[in-house]
PDB file of C-alpha atoms in Angstrom:
ATOM      1  CA  MET A   1     -12.498  26.835  16.304  1.00 61.00           C
ATOM      2  CA  ARG A   2      -8.966  25.426  16.379  1.00 63.00           C
ATOM      3  CA  ALA A   3      -7.456  22.157  14.779  1.00 61.00           C
ATOM      4  CA  GLU A   4      -7.214  20.307  18.108  1.00 63.00           C
ATOM      5  CA  GLU A   5     -11.058  20.720  18.557  1.00 68.00           C
ATOM      6  CA  LEU A   6     -12.020  19.338  15.124  1.00 71.00           C
ATOM      7  CA  LYS A   7     -10.248  15.944  16.231  1.00 70.00           C
ATOM      8  CA  GLY A   8     -12.865  13.038  15.212  1.00 76.00           C
ATOM      9  CA  HIS A   9     -14.765  15.252  13.272  1.00 86.00           C
ATOM     10  CA  LEU A  10     -12.795  16.725  10.439  1.00 89.00           C
ATOM     11  CA  ASP A  11     -13.654  13.577   8.364  1.00 92.00           C
ATOM     12  CA  ALA A  12     -17.418  14.239   8.671  1.00 94.00           C
ATOM     13  CA  LEU A  13     -16.553  18.044   7.660  1.00 94.00           C
ATOM     14  CA  LEU A  14     -14.670  16.751   4.760  1.00 95.00           C
ATOM     15  CA  LEU A  15     -17.121  14.821   3.769  1.00 97.00           C
ATOM     16  CA  ALA A  16     -20.034  17.159   3.791  1.00 96.00           C
ATOM     17  CA  ALA A  17     -17.959  19.606   2.014  1.00 95.00           C
ATOM     18  CA  LEU A  18     -18.096  17.268  -0.979  1.00 97.00           C
ATOM     19  CA  GLU A  19     -21.974  16.254  -0.793  1.00 96.00           C
ATOM     20  CA  ASP A  20     -22.613  18.652  -3.291  1.00 94.00           C
ATOM     21  CA  GLY A  21     -20.320  17.589  -5.945  1.00 95.00           C
ATOM     22  CA  PRO A  22     -16.605  17.176  -6.540  1.00 96.00           C
ATOM     23  CA  ARG A  23     -14.038  19.522  -4.960  1.00 97.00           C
ATOM     24  CA  HIS A  24     -10.617  20.103  -4.910  1.00 95.00           C
ATOM     25  CA  GLY A  25      -8.749  20.763  -1.541  1.00 94.00           C
ATOM     26  CA  TYR A  26      -9.061  24.834  -1.536  1.00 93.00           C
ATOM     27  CA  ALA A  27     -12.655  24.616  -2.746  1.00 94.00           C
ATOM     28  CA  VAL A  28     -13.128  22.488   0.338  1.00 95.00           C
ATOM     29  CA  MET A  29     -11.646  24.477   2.825  1.00 92.00           C
ATOM     30  CA  GLU A  30     -13.551  27.537   1.242  1.00 91.00           C
ATOM     31  CA  VAL A  31     -16.910  25.561   1.822  1.00 93.00           C
ATOM     32  CA  LEU A  32     -16.304  24.800   5.402  1.00 91.00           C
ATOM     33  CA  ARG A  33     -14.882  28.271   5.914  1.00 89.00           C
ATOM     34  CA  GLN A  34     -18.543  29.780   4.128  1.00 90.00           C
ATOM     35  CA  SER A  35     -20.351  27.483   6.071  1.00 89.00           C
ATOM     36  CA  THR A  36     -18.979  28.292   9.249  1.00 88.00           C
ATOM     37  CA  GLY A  37     -18.647  31.993   8.734  1.00 87.00           C
ATOM     38  CA  GLY A  38     -14.883  31.725   8.825  1.00 83.00           C
ATOM     39  CA  ARG A  39     -14.615  30.268  12.474  1.00 83.00           C
ATOM     40  CA  LEU A  40     -12.703  26.905  11.722  1.00 80.00           C
ATOM     41  CA  ASP A  41      -9.084  27.888  12.265  1.00 71.00           C
ATOM     42  CA  LEU A  42      -7.712  25.360  10.272  1.00 80.00           C
ATOM     43  CA  PRO A  43      -4.349  25.205   8.238  1.00 85.00           C
ATOM     44  CA  THR A  44      -5.381  24.564   4.660  1.00 85.00           C
ATOM     45  CA  GLY A  45      -2.059  22.476   4.398  1.00 85.00           C
ATOM     46  CA  THR A  46      -3.756  19.598   6.532  1.00 84.00           C
ATOM     47  CA  ILE A  47      -6.706  19.233   4.639  1.00 92.00           C
ATOM     48  CA  TYR A  48      -4.663  17.807   1.909  1.00 94.00           C
ATOM     49  CA  PRO A  49      -3.376  14.587   4.080  1.00 93.00           C
ATOM     50  CA  ALA A  50      -6.881  14.085   5.375  1.00 94.00           C
ATOM     51  CA  LEU A  51      -8.368  14.158   1.915  1.00 95.00           C
ATOM     52  CA  ARG A  52      -5.815  11.231   1.004  1.00 93.00           C
ATOM     53  CA  ARG A  53      -6.708   9.087   3.851  1.00 92.00           C
ATOM     54  CA  LEU A  54     -10.260   9.381   3.052  1.00 95.00           C
ATOM     55  CA  GLU A  55      -9.298   8.381  -0.376  1.00 94.00           C
ATOM     56  CA  HIS A  56      -7.425   5.628   1.029  1.00 90.00           C
ATOM     57  CA  ALA A  57     -10.280   4.478   3.006  1.00 91.00           C
ATOM     58  CA  GLY A  58     -12.356   4.774  -0.351  1.00 93.00           C
ATOM     59  CA  LEU A  59     -14.919   7.347   1.082  1.00 97.00           C
ATOM     60  CA  ILE A  60     -13.741   9.772  -1.584  1.00 97.00           C
ATOM     61  CA  SER A  61     -12.059   9.455  -5.340  1.00 96.00           C
ATOM     62  CA  GLY A  62      -9.463  11.636  -6.392  1.00 95.00           C
ATOM     63  CA  SER A  63      -8.648  12.485 -10.156  1.00 95.00           C
ATOM     64  CA  TRP A  64      -6.715  14.941 -11.911  1.00 95.00           C
ATOM     65  CA  SER A  65      -7.412  17.484 -14.169  1.00 94.00           C
ATOM     66  CA  VAL A  66      -5.370  20.604 -15.519  1.00 92.00           C
ATOM     67  CA  VAL A  67      -6.690  24.035 -14.824  1.00 87.00           C
ATOM     68  CA  GLY A  68      -4.689  27.327 -16.063  1.00 82.00           C
ATOM     69  CA  GLY A  69      -1.531  25.174 -17.176  1.00 85.00           C
ATOM     70  CA  ARG A  70      -1.318  23.644 -13.386  1.00 87.00           C
ATOM     71  CA  ARG A  71      -2.587  20.210 -12.486  1.00 92.00           C
ATOM     72  CA  ARG A  72      -5.313  20.223  -9.777  1.00 95.00           C
ATOM     73  CA  ARG A  73      -6.753  17.306  -8.173  1.00 96.00           C
ATOM     74  CA  ALA A  74     -10.543  17.143  -7.412  1.00 97.00           C
ATOM     75  CA  TYR A  75     -12.117  14.846  -5.029  1.00 97.00           C
ATOM     76  CA  ARG A  76     -15.946  13.450  -5.174  1.00 97.00           C
ATOM     77  CA  LEU A  77     -17.728  11.220  -2.542  1.00 97.00           C
ATOM     78  CA  THR A  78     -18.078   7.521  -3.083  1.00 97.00           C
ATOM     79  CA  ALA A  79     -21.002   5.766  -2.181  1.00 97.00           C
ATOM     80  CA  ALA A  80     -19.316   4.216   0.777  1.00 97.00           C
ATOM     81  CA  GLY A  81     -18.557   8.081   1.520  1.00 97.00           C
ATOM     82  CA  SER A  82     -22.016   8.860   1.473  1.00 97.00           C
ATOM     83  CA  ARG A  83     -23.226   6.423   3.829  1.00 97.00           C
ATOM     84  CA  ALA A  84     -20.468   7.472   6.128  1.00 97.00           C
ATOM     85  CA  LEU A  85     -21.561  10.493   5.996  1.00 97.00           C
ATOM     86  CA  SER A  86     -25.060   9.878   6.884  1.00 97.00           C
ATOM     87  CA  GLY A  87     -23.832   7.742   9.946  1.00 96.00           C
ATOM     88  CA  LYS A  88     -21.531  10.394  11.116  1.00 95.00           C
ATOM     89  CA  ARG A  89     -24.419  13.107  10.783  1.00 95.00           C
ATOM     90  CA  ALA A  90     -26.577  10.985  12.939  1.00 95.00           C
ATOM     91  CA  ASP A  91     -23.888  10.111  15.444  1.00 93.00           C
ATOM     92  CA  TRP A  92     -22.869  14.030  15.750  1.00 92.00           C
ATOM     93  CA  ARG A  93     -26.955  14.716  16.328  1.00 93.00           C
ATOM     94  CA  ASP A  94     -27.134  11.895  18.983  1.00 92.00           C
ATOM     95  CA  PHE A  95     -23.615  12.974  20.484  1.00 90.00           C
ATOM     96  CA  VAL A  96     -25.112  16.725  20.562  1.00 90.00           C
ATOM     97  CA  THR A  97     -28.481  15.943  21.937  1.00 90.00           C
ATOM     98  CA  VAL A  98     -26.728  13.981  25.004  1.00 90.00           C
ATOM     99  CA  VAL A  99     -23.904  16.758  25.676  1.00 89.00           C
ATOM    100  CA  ASN A 100     -27.062  19.276  25.333  1.00 89.00           C
ATOM    101  CA  ALA A 101     -29.129  17.150  27.757  1.00 87.00           C
ATOM    102  CA  ALA A 102     -26.085  16.674  30.349  1.00 89.00           C
ATOM    103  CA  LEU A 103     -24.881  20.590  30.028  1.00 90.00           C
ATOM    104  CA  ASP A 104     -28.380  21.995  30.379  1.00 86.00           C
ATOM    105  CA  GLY A 105     -29.003  19.623  33.510  1.00 80.00           C
ATOM    106  CA  ARG A 106     -32.171  18.605  31.323  1.00 71.00           C
ATOM    107  CA  PRO A 107     -34.131  14.857  31.403  1.00 69.00           C
ATOM    108  CA  TRP A 108     -33.284  12.992  28.363  1.00 65.00           C
ATOM    109  CA  PRO A 109     -36.065  13.589  25.672  1.00 64.00           C
ATOM    110  CA  SER A 110     -38.581  10.964  26.067  1.00 60.00           C
ATOM    111  CA  PRO A 111     -40.095   9.561  23.053  1.00 57.00           C
ATOM    112  CA  ALA A 112     -43.168  11.114  21.681  1.00 52.00           C
TER     113      ALA A 112
ATOM    114  CA  MET B   1       0.919  35.404 -12.209  1.00 57.00           C
ATOM    115  CA  ALA B   2       4.853  35.006 -11.461  1.00 61.00           C
ATOM    116  CA  GLU B   3       5.170  33.137  -8.062  1.00 72.00           C
ATOM    117  CA  PRO B   4       6.891  35.033  -5.282  1.00 80.00           C
ATOM    118  CA  GLY B   5      10.151  33.464  -3.858  1.00 87.00           C
ATOM    119  CA  LEU B   6       9.064  32.826  -0.445  1.00 90.00           C
ATOM    120  CA  ILE B   7       5.926  30.126  -2.185  1.00 92.00           C
ATOM    121  CA  SER B   8       8.681  28.791  -3.999  1.00 93.00           C
ATOM    122  CA  ASP B   9      11.020  28.098  -0.923  1.00 94.00           C
ATOM    123  CA  HIS B  10       7.949  26.678   0.952  1.00 94.00           C
ATOM    124  CA  LEU B  11       7.281  24.326  -2.168  1.00 95.00           C
ATOM    125  CA  ALA B  12      11.072  23.364  -2.314  1.00 95.00           C
ATOM    126  CA  THR B  13      10.728  22.560   1.270  1.00 95.00           C
ATOM    127  CA  LEU B  14       8.021  20.221   0.703  1.00 95.00           C
ATOM    128  CA  SER B  15       9.459  18.767  -2.212  1.00 95.00           C
ATOM    129  CA  ALA B  16      12.426  17.630  -0.377  1.00 95.00           C
ATOM    130  CA  HIS B  17      10.108  15.392   2.180  1.00 93.00           C
ATOM    131  CA  LEU B  18       7.143  14.398  -0.047  1.00 94.00           C
ATOM    132  CA  PRO B  19       6.517  13.078  -3.573  1.00 92.00           C
ATOM    133  CA  PRO B  20       5.707  15.099  -6.516  1.00 93.00           C
ATOM    134  CA  GLN B  21       2.402  14.324  -7.175  1.00 92.00           C
ATOM    135  CA  LEU B  22       1.666  15.233  -3.272  1.00 93.00           C
ATOM    136  CA  VAL B  23       3.500  18.902  -3.822  1.00 95.00           C
ATOM    137  CA  GLU B  24       1.999  19.480  -7.391  1.00 94.00           C
ATOM    138  CA  GLU B  25      -1.602  19.258  -5.213  1.00 95.00           C
ATOM    139  CA  LEU B  26      -0.277  21.259  -2.511  1.00 95.00           C
ATOM    140  CA  ALA B  27       1.220  23.745  -4.929  1.00 94.00           C
ATOM    141  CA  ASP B  28      -2.245  24.289  -6.550  1.00 94.00           C
ATOM    142  CA  GLY B  29      -3.591  24.836  -3.108  1.00 93.00           C
ATOM    143  CA  LEU B  30      -1.099  27.230  -2.119  1.00 94.00           C
ATOM    144  CA  ASP B  31      -1.192  28.804  -5.347  1.00 93.00           C
ATOM    145  CA  GLN B  32      -4.793  29.586  -4.944  1.00 92.00           C
ATOM    146  CA  THR B  33      -4.673  30.715  -1.302  1.00 92.00           C
ATOM    147  CA  TYR B  34      -1.762  33.326  -2.677  1.00 94.00           C
ATOM    148  CA  ARG B  35      -4.171  34.517  -5.833  1.00 93.00           C
ATOM    149  CA  HIS B  36      -6.865  35.032  -2.991  1.00 92.00           C
ATOM    150  CA  TYR B  37      -5.343  37.466  -1.212  1.00 94.00           C
ATOM    151  CA  VAL B  38      -3.799  39.435  -4.294  1.00 95.00           C
ATOM    152  CA  GLN B  39      -7.308  39.446  -5.112  1.00 94.00           C
ATOM    153  CA  GLN B  40      -7.919  40.813  -1.995  1.00 93.00           C
ATOM    154  CA  GLY B  41      -5.494  43.846  -2.724  1.00 94.00           C
ATOM    155  CA  LEU B  42      -2.556  42.887  -0.692  1.00 94.00           C
ATOM    156  CA  ALA B  43       0.909  43.038  -2.265  1.00 93.00           C
ATOM    157  CA  ASP B  44       2.465  40.343  -3.860  1.00 92.00           C
ATOM    158  CA  ASP B  45       5.396  39.364  -0.741  1.00 92.00           C
ATOM    159  CA  ALA B  46       2.064  40.337   1.604  1.00 94.00           C
ATOM    160  CA  ALA B  47       0.050  37.843  -0.388  1.00 94.00           C
ATOM    161  CA  ALA B  48       2.567  35.363  -0.274  1.00 94.00           C
ATOM    162  CA  GLU B  49       2.999  35.539   3.729  1.00 94.00           C
ATOM    163  CA  ALA B  50      -0.714  35.505   4.275  1.00 94.00           C
ATOM    164  CA  ALA B  51      -0.913  32.665   2.029  1.00 93.00           C
ATOM    165  CA  ILE B  52       1.949  30.846   3.751  1.00 93.00           C
ATOM    166  CA  ALA B  53       0.670  31.729   6.972  1.00 93.00           C
ATOM    167  CA  GLU B  54      -2.664  30.318   6.136  1.00 91.00           C
ATOM    168  CA  PHE B  55      -1.343  26.970   4.678  1.00 89.00           C
ATOM    169  CA  GLY B  56       0.949  26.214   7.437  1.00 90.00           C
ATOM    170  CA  GLU B  57       4.399  25.079   8.092  1.00 90.00           C
ATOM    171  CA  PRO B  58       5.917  22.419   5.833  1.00 92.00           C
ATOM    172  CA  GLN B  59       7.106  20.519   8.799  1.00 91.00           C
ATOM    173  CA  MET B  60       3.310  20.129  10.035  1.00 90.00           C
ATOM    174  CA  ILE B  61       2.161  19.237   6.758  1.00 92.00           C
ATOM    175  CA  VAL B  62       4.576  16.951   6.187  1.00 93.00           C
ATOM    176  CA  ALA B  63       3.969  15.210   9.801  1.00 92.00           C
ATOM    177  CA  ALA B  64       0.403  15.083   8.936  1.00 91.00           C
ATOM    178  CA  PHE B  65       0.742  13.409   5.569  1.00 93.00           C
ATOM    179  CA  ALA B  66       3.402  11.215   7.512  1.00 93.00           C
ATOM    180  CA  ARG B  67       0.690  10.352  10.086  1.00 91.00           C
ATOM    181  CA  THR B  68      -1.974   9.557   7.376  1.00 89.00           C
ATOM    182  CA  SER B  69       0.133   7.272   5.176  1.00 90.00           C
ATOM    183  CA  PRO B  70      -0.861   4.180   4.145  1.00 90.00           C
ATOM    184  CA  ALA B  71       2.522   2.377   4.567  1.00 92.00           C
ATOM    185  CA  ARG B  72       2.405   3.313   8.326  1.00 94.00           C
ATOM    186  CA  HIS B  73      -0.986   1.724   8.561  1.00 93.00           C
ATOM    187  CA  ALA B  74      -0.010  -1.333   6.436  1.00 94.00           C
ATOM    188  CA  ALA B  75       3.098  -1.551   9.017  1.00 96.00           C
ATOM    189  CA  ARG B  76       1.114  -1.130  11.942  1.00 96.00           C
ATOM    190  CA  ARG B  77      -1.482  -3.685  10.899  1.00 95.00           C
ATOM    191  CA  LEU B  78       1.024  -6.240   9.960  1.00 96.00           C
ATOM    192  CA  LEU B  79       3.001  -5.365  13.283  1.00 97.00           C
ATOM    193  CA  ALA B  80       0.116  -5.683  15.248  1.00 97.00           C
ATOM    194  CA  THR B  81      -1.462  -9.421  13.519  1.00 95.00           C
ATOM    195  CA  GLY B  82       2.257 -10.721  13.289  1.00 95.00           C
ATOM    196  CA  PRO B  83       2.167 -12.158  16.961  1.00 95.00           C
ATOM    197  CA  VAL B  84      -1.186 -13.956  15.744  1.00 95.00           C
ATOM    198  CA  VAL B  85       0.517 -15.468  12.622  1.00 95.00           C
ATOM    199  CA  GLY B  86       3.802 -16.386  14.261  1.00 95.00           C
ATOM    200  CA  ALA B  87       1.702 -18.614  16.629  1.00 95.00           C
ATOM    201  CA  CYS B  88      -0.015 -20.118  14.133  1.00 95.00           C
ATOM    202  CA  TRP B  89       3.203 -21.013  12.318  1.00 94.00           C
ATOM    203  CA  ALA B  90       4.596 -22.194  15.636  1.00 94.00           C
ATOM    204  CA  ALA B  91       1.919 -24.690  16.450  1.00 93.00           C
ATOM    205  CA  ALA B  92       2.440 -25.631  12.877  1.00 91.00           C
ATOM    206  CA  LEU B  93       6.026 -26.244  12.944  1.00 90.00           C
ATOM    207  CA  VAL B  94       5.634 -27.981  16.293  1.00 91.00           C
ATOM    208  CA  THR B  95       3.142 -30.365  15.727  1.00 90.00           C
ATOM    209  CA  GLY B  96       4.722 -30.942  12.171  1.00 85.00           C
ATOM    210  CA  ARG B  97       7.985 -31.619  14.091  1.00 86.00           C
ATOM    211  CA  ALA B  98       9.740 -29.319  11.341  1.00 84.00           C
ATOM    212  CA  TRP B  99      13.137 -29.617  13.095  1.00 84.00           C
ATOM    213  CA  ALA B 100      12.986 -32.849  11.188  1.00 83.00           C
ATOM    214  CA  TRP B 101      12.097 -31.453   7.868  1.00 83.00           C
ATOM    215  CA  PRO B 102      14.541 -31.447   4.804  1.00 83.00           C
ATOM    216  CA  VAL B 103      15.995 -27.773   5.110  1.00 86.00           C
ATOM    217  CA  PRO B 104      19.340 -26.781   5.033  1.00 90.00           C
ATOM    218  CA  THR B 105      20.660 -24.899   7.994  1.00 91.00           C
ATOM    219  CA  GLY B 106      21.816 -22.111   6.162  1.00 93.00           C
ATOM    220  CA  ALA B 107      18.148 -21.611   4.207  1.00 91.00           C
ATOM    221  CA  ARG B 108      16.963 -21.825   8.001  1.00 91.00           C
ATOM    222  CA  ILE B 109      19.448 -18.965   8.911  1.00 94.00           C
ATOM    223  CA  GLY B 110      18.835 -17.152   6.050  1.00 95.00           C
ATOM    224  CA  PHE B 111      14.661 -17.195   6.673  1.00 94.00           C
ATOM    225  CA  GLY B 112      15.564 -15.961  10.307  1.00 94.00           C
ATOM    226  CA  VAL B 113      17.584 -12.947   9.359  1.00 97.00           C
ATOM    227  CA  ALA B 114      15.128 -11.940   6.364  1.00 97.00           C
ATOM    228  CA  LEU B 115      12.175 -12.653   8.872  1.00 96.00           C
ATOM    229  CA  ILE B 116      14.305  -9.988  11.507  1.00 97.00           C
ATOM    230  CA  THR B 117      14.884  -7.641   8.662  1.00 97.00           C
ATOM    231  CA  VAL B 118      11.430  -7.524   7.529  1.00 97.00           C
ATOM    232  CA  ILE B 119      10.318  -6.962  11.139  1.00 97.00           C
ATOM    233  CA  SER B 120      12.738  -3.768  11.540  1.00 97.00           C
ATOM    234  CA  LEU B 121      11.692  -2.423   8.431  1.00 97.00           C
ATOM    235  CA  LEU B 122       8.032  -2.578   9.305  1.00 97.00           C
ATOM    236  CA  ALA B 123       9.055  -0.994  12.590  1.00 97.00           C
ATOM    237  CA  SER B 124      10.620   1.840  11.135  1.00 96.00           C
ATOM    238  CA  ALA B 125       7.816   2.565   8.798  1.00 96.00           C
ATOM    239  CA  ALA B 126       5.425   2.334  11.928  1.00 96.00           C
ATOM    240  CA  LEU B 127       7.351   4.816  14.129  1.00 94.00           C
ATOM    241  CA  GLY B 128       9.210   6.459  11.753  1.00 91.00           C
ATOM    242  CA  SER B 129       8.375  10.520  10.916  1.00 88.00           C
ATOM    243  CA  ARG B 130       9.853  11.058   7.543  1.00 90.00           C
ATOM    244  CA  TYR B 131       7.023  10.329   4.837  1.00 92.00           C
ATOM    245  CA  ARG B 132       9.714   8.762   2.644  1.00 91.00           C
ATOM    246  CA  THR B 133      11.345   6.733   4.733  1.00 92.00           C
ATOM    247  CA  ILE B 134       7.951   5.543   6.017  1.00 94.00           C
ATOM    248  CA  GLY B 135       6.877   4.627   2.376  1.00 92.00           C
ATOM    249  CA  ARG B 136      10.187   3.084   0.987  1.00 93.00           C
ATOM    250  CA  ALA B 137      10.283   1.078   4.930  1.00 96.00           C
ATOM    251  CA  GLY B 138       6.747   0.199   4.455  1.00 95.00           C
ATOM    252  CA  THR B 139       6.827  -0.974   0.919  1.00 94.00           C
ATOM    253  CA  ALA B 140      10.108  -2.510   1.527  1.00 96.00           C
ATOM    254  CA  GLY B 141       8.171  -4.500   4.582  1.00 96.00           C
ATOM    255  CA  CYS B 142       5.034  -5.598   3.104  1.00 96.00           C
ATOM    256  CA  ALA B 143       7.100  -6.829   0.304  1.00 96.00           C
ATOM    257  CA  GLY B 144       9.344  -8.885   2.434  1.00 97.00           C
ATOM    258  CA  ILE B 145       6.340  -9.933   4.173  1.00 96.00           C
ATOM    259  CA  ALA B 146       4.674 -11.275   1.099  1.00 96.00           C
ATOM    260  CA  ALA B 147       7.697 -12.997  -0.147  1.00 96.00           C
ATOM    261  CA  LEU B 148       8.536 -14.899   3.245  1.00 96.00           C
ATOM    262  CA  ASP B 149       4.665 -15.857   3.427  1.00 96.00           C
ATOM    263  CA  THR B 150       4.744 -16.948  -0.183  1.00 96.00           C
ATOM    264  CA  ALA B 151       8.228 -19.014   0.012  1.00 94.00           C
ATOM    265  CA  MET B 152       6.535 -20.677   3.361  1.00 92.00           C
ATOM    266  CA  LEU B 153       3.630 -21.645   1.416  1.00 92.00           C
ATOM    267  CA  ILE B 154       5.361 -23.118  -1.460  1.00 93.00           C
ATOM    268  CA  PHE B 155       7.969 -25.293   0.619  1.00 90.00           C
ATOM    269  CA  VAL B 156       5.172 -26.527   2.691  1.00 88.00           C
ATOM    270  CA  THR B 157       2.916 -27.288  -0.118  1.00 88.00           C
ATOM    271  CA  VAL B 158       5.868 -29.109  -2.216  1.00 88.00           C
ATOM    272  CA  THR B 159       7.849 -30.886   0.923  1.00 85.00           C
ATOM    273  CA  VAL B 160       4.877 -31.621   3.434  1.00 79.00           C
ATOM    274  CA  PRO B 161       2.779 -34.769   1.679  1.00 75.00           C
ATOM    275  CA  ALA B 162       0.084 -34.729   4.529  1.00 76.00           C
ATOM    276  CA  MET B 163      -0.878 -31.759   6.160  1.00 77.00           C
ATOM    277  CA  ALA B 164      -2.340 -31.270   9.788  1.00 86.00           C
ATOM    278  CA  TRP B 165      -5.037 -28.741  10.882  1.00 91.00           C
ATOM    279  CA  PRO B 166      -2.366 -26.602  12.365  1.00 91.00           C
ATOM    280  CA  LEU B 167      -0.351 -26.421   9.036  1.00 91.00           C
ATOM    281  CA  THR B 168      -3.451 -25.460   7.023  1.00 91.00           C
ATOM    282  CA  LEU B 169      -4.315 -23.031   9.336  1.00 94.00           C
ATOM    283  CA  ALA B 170      -0.969 -21.357   9.260  1.00 94.00           C
ATOM    284  CA  LEU B 171      -1.258 -21.510   5.638  1.00 94.00           C
ATOM    285  CA  THR B 172      -4.422 -20.075   5.442  1.00 95.00           C
ATOM    286  CA  VAL B 173      -3.257 -17.122   7.244  1.00 96.00           C
ATOM    287  CA  SER B 174      -0.158 -16.766   5.338  1.00 96.00           C
ATOM    288  CA  ALA B 175      -2.388 -16.644   2.124  1.00 96.00           C
ATOM    289  CA  ALA B 176      -4.812 -13.961   3.688  1.00 95.00           C
ATOM    290  CA  ARG B 177      -1.740 -12.017   4.765  1.00 95.00           C
ATOM    291  CA  ILE B 178      -0.351 -12.091   0.677  1.00 96.00           C
ATOM    292  CA  ILE B 179      -3.554 -10.718  -0.207  1.00 95.00           C
ATOM    293  CA  PHE B 180      -3.509  -7.937   2.288  1.00 93.00           C
ATOM    294  CA  THR B 181       0.116  -6.987   1.556  1.00 93.00           C
ATOM    295  CA  THR B 182      -0.502  -7.080  -2.415  1.00 92.00           C
ATOM    296  CA  ARG B 183      -3.508  -5.028  -2.365  1.00 89.00           C
ATOM    297  CA  THR B 184      -1.608  -2.546  -0.137  1.00 87.00           C
ATOM    298  CA  LEU B 185       1.439  -2.408  -2.004  1.00 89.00           C
ATOM    299  CA  SER B 186      -1.054  -1.558  -4.959  1.00 85.00           C
ATOM    300  CA  LEU B 187      -2.626   1.122  -3.112  1.00 77.00           C
ATOM    301  CA  MET B 188       0.789   2.684  -2.447  1.00 77.00           C
ATOM    302  CA  ARG B 189       1.884   2.312  -5.470  1.00 72.00           C
ATOM    303  CA  THR B 190      -0.964   4.679  -6.802  1.00 62.00           C
ATOM    304  CA  GLY B 191      -1.129   6.824  -3.650  1.00 55.00           C
TER     305      GLY B 191
END
């Protein structure tokens, strides 16, 4: 899956990758790679601007540490980020249901 | 583990366009990507090539940072809301018969020139593609807008004895913009 196809969904993926605890940029990419079986074809370098954007939006917060003599920036979800992730998950599930229904020619699922 | 020349060159290109903090973070990520390929059994140069291929071209990374720059977003917001603030002030100045206010011609011209300069800086930040230019122009534009709003706020408060509602509205809008630009400048300093 290429970067262009991920437009609009990258934020949710990054927030989900940080759900289990703080991670730095490379670790975030590793989580995404593992969780998708390596099917995300996203240049690793573009993860960092996206993380900064989420930080500026207050959805994640970053902090520096020193590992092996090199400074490393790790990010964690904020409360606003957790809420945003829940909302994005719900939106995505609705979207998938709607598109699947349209593609498969099925009627819209009626409430039980 | 020594850093191969390819990686140093890549980081040098990024350093020419991005602030040190961002490059430091990218350097750590690129180093980890490189080490990953070395652990997979690739020779140093091959591992460096694979790491750079996976990481992406410097131009692409710099462009991605430029698109997400808080200075650019602030400049776009200020330019988008500028006409509304301007309309509030126009209404306030016309209803308050501002041409009769005791303001020297030089000060009026100076304010106009400063306003045009600030709008140009914001436009440069909103439309630019170079991260550093966006940051500098955006910071200067935000500071300029805050200074102009503050100058109007102080001038009107000191010189206009009775304020009609259009003037009160214009002052409120300017005060809100001062708060926005101050917060944005603080974000730009830390980001």
